[in-house]
Short mmCIF file of C-alpha atoms and ligand atoms in Angstrom, two decimals:
data_model
loop_
_atom_site.label_atom_id
_atom_site.label_comp_id
_atom_site.label_asym_id
_atom_site.label_seq_id
_atom_site.Cartn_x
_atom_site.Cartn_y
_atom_site.Cartn_z
CA MET B 118 -1.41 104.30 41.22
CA THR B 119 -4.02 102.88 43.58
CA ASP B 120 -5.11 99.35 42.83
CA PHE B 121 -8.66 98.12 42.95
CA ARG B 122 -10.11 94.71 43.64
CA LEU B 123 -13.32 93.38 42.10
CA VAL B 124 -15.06 90.21 43.29
CA TYR B 125 -18.05 88.53 41.65
CA TYR B 126 -19.66 85.17 41.14
CA SER B 127 -21.81 83.88 38.30
CA GLU B 128 -23.65 80.82 37.06
CA ASN B 129 -22.10 78.58 34.44
CA ARG B 130 -23.90 78.37 31.09
CA ILE B 131 -21.42 76.07 29.33
CA PRO B 132 -22.76 72.59 28.55
CA PRO B 133 -20.75 69.80 30.22
CA GLU B 134 -19.31 68.42 26.99
CA ARG B 135 -17.72 71.77 26.18
CA LEU B 136 -16.64 72.73 29.69
CA GLU B 137 -13.03 71.68 29.52
CA ALA B 138 -12.35 73.37 26.17
CA GLU B 139 -14.21 76.57 27.08
CA ILE B 140 -12.45 76.95 30.43
CA GLU B 141 -9.13 76.49 28.67
CA ALA B 142 -10.16 79.19 26.19
CA ILE B 143 -11.28 81.56 28.97
CA LEU B 144 -7.98 81.08 30.80
CA GLY B 145 -5.97 81.57 27.61
CA ALA B 146 -7.73 84.84 26.75
CA SER B 147 -7.61 85.99 30.38
CA ARG B 148 -3.89 85.42 30.77
CA ARG B 149 -3.10 87.15 27.50
CA ASN B 150 -5.39 90.16 28.00
CA ASN B 151 -4.80 90.58 31.73
CA GLY B 152 -1.05 90.46 31.26
CA LEU B 153 -1.28 93.31 28.74
CA VAL B 154 -3.22 95.62 31.09
CA GLY B 155 -1.58 94.59 34.36
CA ILE B 156 -4.50 92.70 35.87
CA SER B 157 -3.87 89.83 38.28
CA GLY B 158 -6.44 87.55 39.84
CA ALA B 159 -7.99 84.17 40.38
CA LEU B 160 -10.88 82.27 38.84
CA MET B 161 -12.63 79.38 40.51
CA PHE B 162 -15.07 76.96 38.92
CA ASN B 163 -17.04 74.84 41.29
CA ALA B 164 -20.40 73.10 41.24
CA GLY B 165 -21.85 75.16 38.43
CA PHE B 166 -20.55 78.52 39.60
CA PHE B 167 -17.67 80.76 38.67
CA ALA B 168 -16.10 83.04 41.27
CA GLN B 169 -13.45 85.54 40.26
CA VAL B 170 -11.20 88.17 41.80
CA LEU B 171 -9.66 90.84 39.55
CA GLU B 172 -6.89 93.17 40.81
CA GLY B 173 -5.52 96.15 38.93
CA THR B 174 -6.16 99.78 38.06
CA GLN B 175 -9.76 100.94 38.14
CA GLN B 176 -9.75 101.54 34.40
CA ALA B 177 -8.28 98.15 33.51
CA ILE B 178 -10.75 96.34 35.75
CA GLU B 179 -13.75 98.28 34.46
CA SER B 180 -13.04 97.57 30.81
CA THR B 181 -12.24 93.91 31.49
CA PHE B 182 -15.33 93.36 33.65
CA GLU B 183 -17.46 95.01 30.96
CA ARG B 184 -16.38 92.25 28.54
CA ILE B 185 -16.74 89.51 31.14
CA GLN B 186 -20.30 90.55 32.00
CA GLN B 187 -21.36 90.25 28.37
CA ASP B 188 -19.90 86.76 27.98
CA ARG B 189 -22.68 84.25 27.37
CA ARG B 190 -20.66 81.40 28.82
CA HIS B 191 -22.00 82.50 32.19
CA GLY B 192 -24.96 84.48 33.50
CA ASN B 193 -26.52 86.08 36.56
CA VAL B 194 -23.24 87.84 37.28
CA GLN B 195 -23.34 89.10 40.88
CA LEU B 196 -20.88 91.86 41.77
CA LEU B 197 -19.90 91.49 45.42
CA ASP B 198 -17.07 93.98 45.87
CA PHE B 199 -15.23 96.73 43.99
CA THR B 200 -12.90 98.63 46.30
CA SER B 201 -9.49 100.23 46.38
CA THR B 202 -6.74 98.23 48.04
CA SER B 203 -3.11 98.85 48.92
CA THR B 204 -2.03 95.25 48.43
CA ARG B 205 -2.41 92.69 45.68
CA SER B 206 -2.91 89.09 46.75
CA PHE B 207 -2.59 87.41 43.34
CA LEU B 208 0.30 89.44 41.96
CA THR B 209 2.09 86.48 40.41
CA TRP B 210 -0.97 85.23 38.50
CA SER B 211 -2.45 86.94 35.44
CA MET B 212 -5.27 84.50 36.20
CA ALA B 213 -4.88 81.64 38.63
CA PHE B 214 -7.38 78.81 38.26
CA ILE B 215 -8.95 76.64 40.89
CA GLY B 216 -11.28 74.09 39.43
CA SER B 217 -13.09 70.95 40.32
CA SER B 218 -15.02 70.03 37.21
CA GLU B 219 -14.65 66.52 35.89
CA GLY B 220 -12.03 66.34 33.20
CA VAL B 221 -10.67 69.84 33.68
CA ALA B 222 -6.95 69.43 34.08
CA VAL B 223 -5.80 71.72 36.85
CA SER B 224 -2.80 71.56 39.08
CA LEU B 225 -4.81 72.55 42.11
CA SER B 226 -7.58 70.03 41.64
CA SER B 227 -6.91 68.30 44.94
CA ILE B 228 -7.34 71.58 46.74
CA ALA B 229 -10.41 72.44 44.77
CA SER B 230 -12.11 69.14 45.43
CA ARG B 231 -11.80 69.81 49.14
CA SER B 232 -13.13 73.29 48.67
CA GLY B 233 -16.70 72.59 47.63
CA PHE B 234 -18.49 75.75 48.64
CA ASP B 235 -21.41 77.70 47.34
CA PRO B 236 -20.38 81.28 46.49
CA ARG B 237 -23.95 82.43 47.05
CA ASN B 238 -23.38 82.09 50.78
CA LEU B 239 -20.32 84.35 50.89
CA ASP B 240 -19.82 88.11 50.74
CA GLY B 241 -17.03 89.70 48.69
CA THR B 242 -14.47 89.75 51.47
CA GLN B 243 -15.14 86.12 52.38
CA LEU B 244 -14.97 84.97 48.77
CA PHE B 245 -11.73 86.88 48.20
CA SER B 246 -10.18 85.40 51.37
CA ARG B 247 -11.30 81.93 50.39
CA LEU B 248 -9.64 82.09 46.97
CA ARG B 249 -6.48 83.58 48.45
CA ASP B 250 -6.30 80.86 51.10
CA LEU B 251 -6.91 78.07 48.58
CA LEU B 252 -4.02 79.26 46.46
CA SER B 253 -1.62 79.56 49.37
CA GLU B 254 -2.38 76.14 50.84
CA PRO B 255 0.04 73.40 49.91
CA GLY B 256 -1.57 70.99 47.42
C1 FMN Y 563 -16.04 83.32 34.03
C2 FMN Y 563 -15.27 84.12 33.02
C3 FMN Y 563 -14.12 84.80 33.41
C4 FMN Y 563 -13.40 85.55 32.48
N1 FMN Y 563 -12.29 86.24 32.90
C5 FMN Y 563 -11.63 87.02 32.01
C6 FMN Y 563 -10.49 87.79 32.41
O1 FMN Y 563 -10.07 87.80 33.58
N2 FMN Y 563 -9.87 88.54 31.47
C7 FMN Y 563 -10.27 88.59 30.17
O2 FMN Y 563 -9.67 89.28 29.37
N3 FMN Y 563 -11.33 87.85 29.76
C8 FMN Y 563 -12.01 87.07 30.64
N4 FMN Y 563 -13.07 86.33 30.21
C9 FMN Y 563 -13.36 86.26 28.76
C10 FMN Y 563 -14.07 87.49 28.25
O3 FMN Y 563 -15.44 87.40 28.53
C11 FMN Y 563 -13.88 87.62 26.73
O4 FMN Y 563 -14.31 86.44 26.09
C12 FMN Y 563 -12.42 87.84 26.38
O5 FMN Y 563 -11.87 88.86 27.17
C13 FMN Y 563 -12.26 88.20 24.88
O6 FMN Y 563 -10.90 88.29 24.62
P1 FMN Y 563 -10.35 88.35 23.13
O7 FMN Y 563 -11.07 89.50 22.48
O8 FMN Y 563 -8.89 88.60 23.31
O9 FMN Y 563 -10.67 87.03 22.51
C14 FMN Y 563 -13.81 85.59 31.13
C15 FMN Y 563 -14.98 84.89 30.76
C16 FMN Y 563 -15.69 84.15 31.67
C17 FMN Y 563 -16.92 83.42 31.24
#
């Protein structure tokens, strides 16, 4: 079946004192749910923004994104791209995380701290490529 890729960014609404716990909760739910419906992808948190790529069947992505859009932990969700694709770039991750918030324990933090970028300046293809490149760079 043809895979689709969805790319969006959004503004964080989580207060700083709850950020670490809420991001852990988001990743926990994402990895569990995405694994069940065959979604792979990557989530970045940086400078008050989330950016996310979801890969999977159209149906799985639509129902997942429907939930994500209603989540009050972020807002102003901006859909940048939703297209069919013949290749998955995040196949081994039910949800990879790239983060740079203070106190958020992430294995790729050194990469993320170098990556400070504002997703508002990127289109869907650029944002997707950026996340893919960050994950493939050696830490
Ligand atoms: C930035 C952001 C990204 C999220 N990404 C996903 C995701 O990839 N998959 C997912 O199932 N839920 C994701 N969520 C969480 C959903 O909004 C929702 O809370 C969750 O799917 C509910 O799962 P549960 O019913 O199993 O608790 C995300 C939430 C936020 C704020």
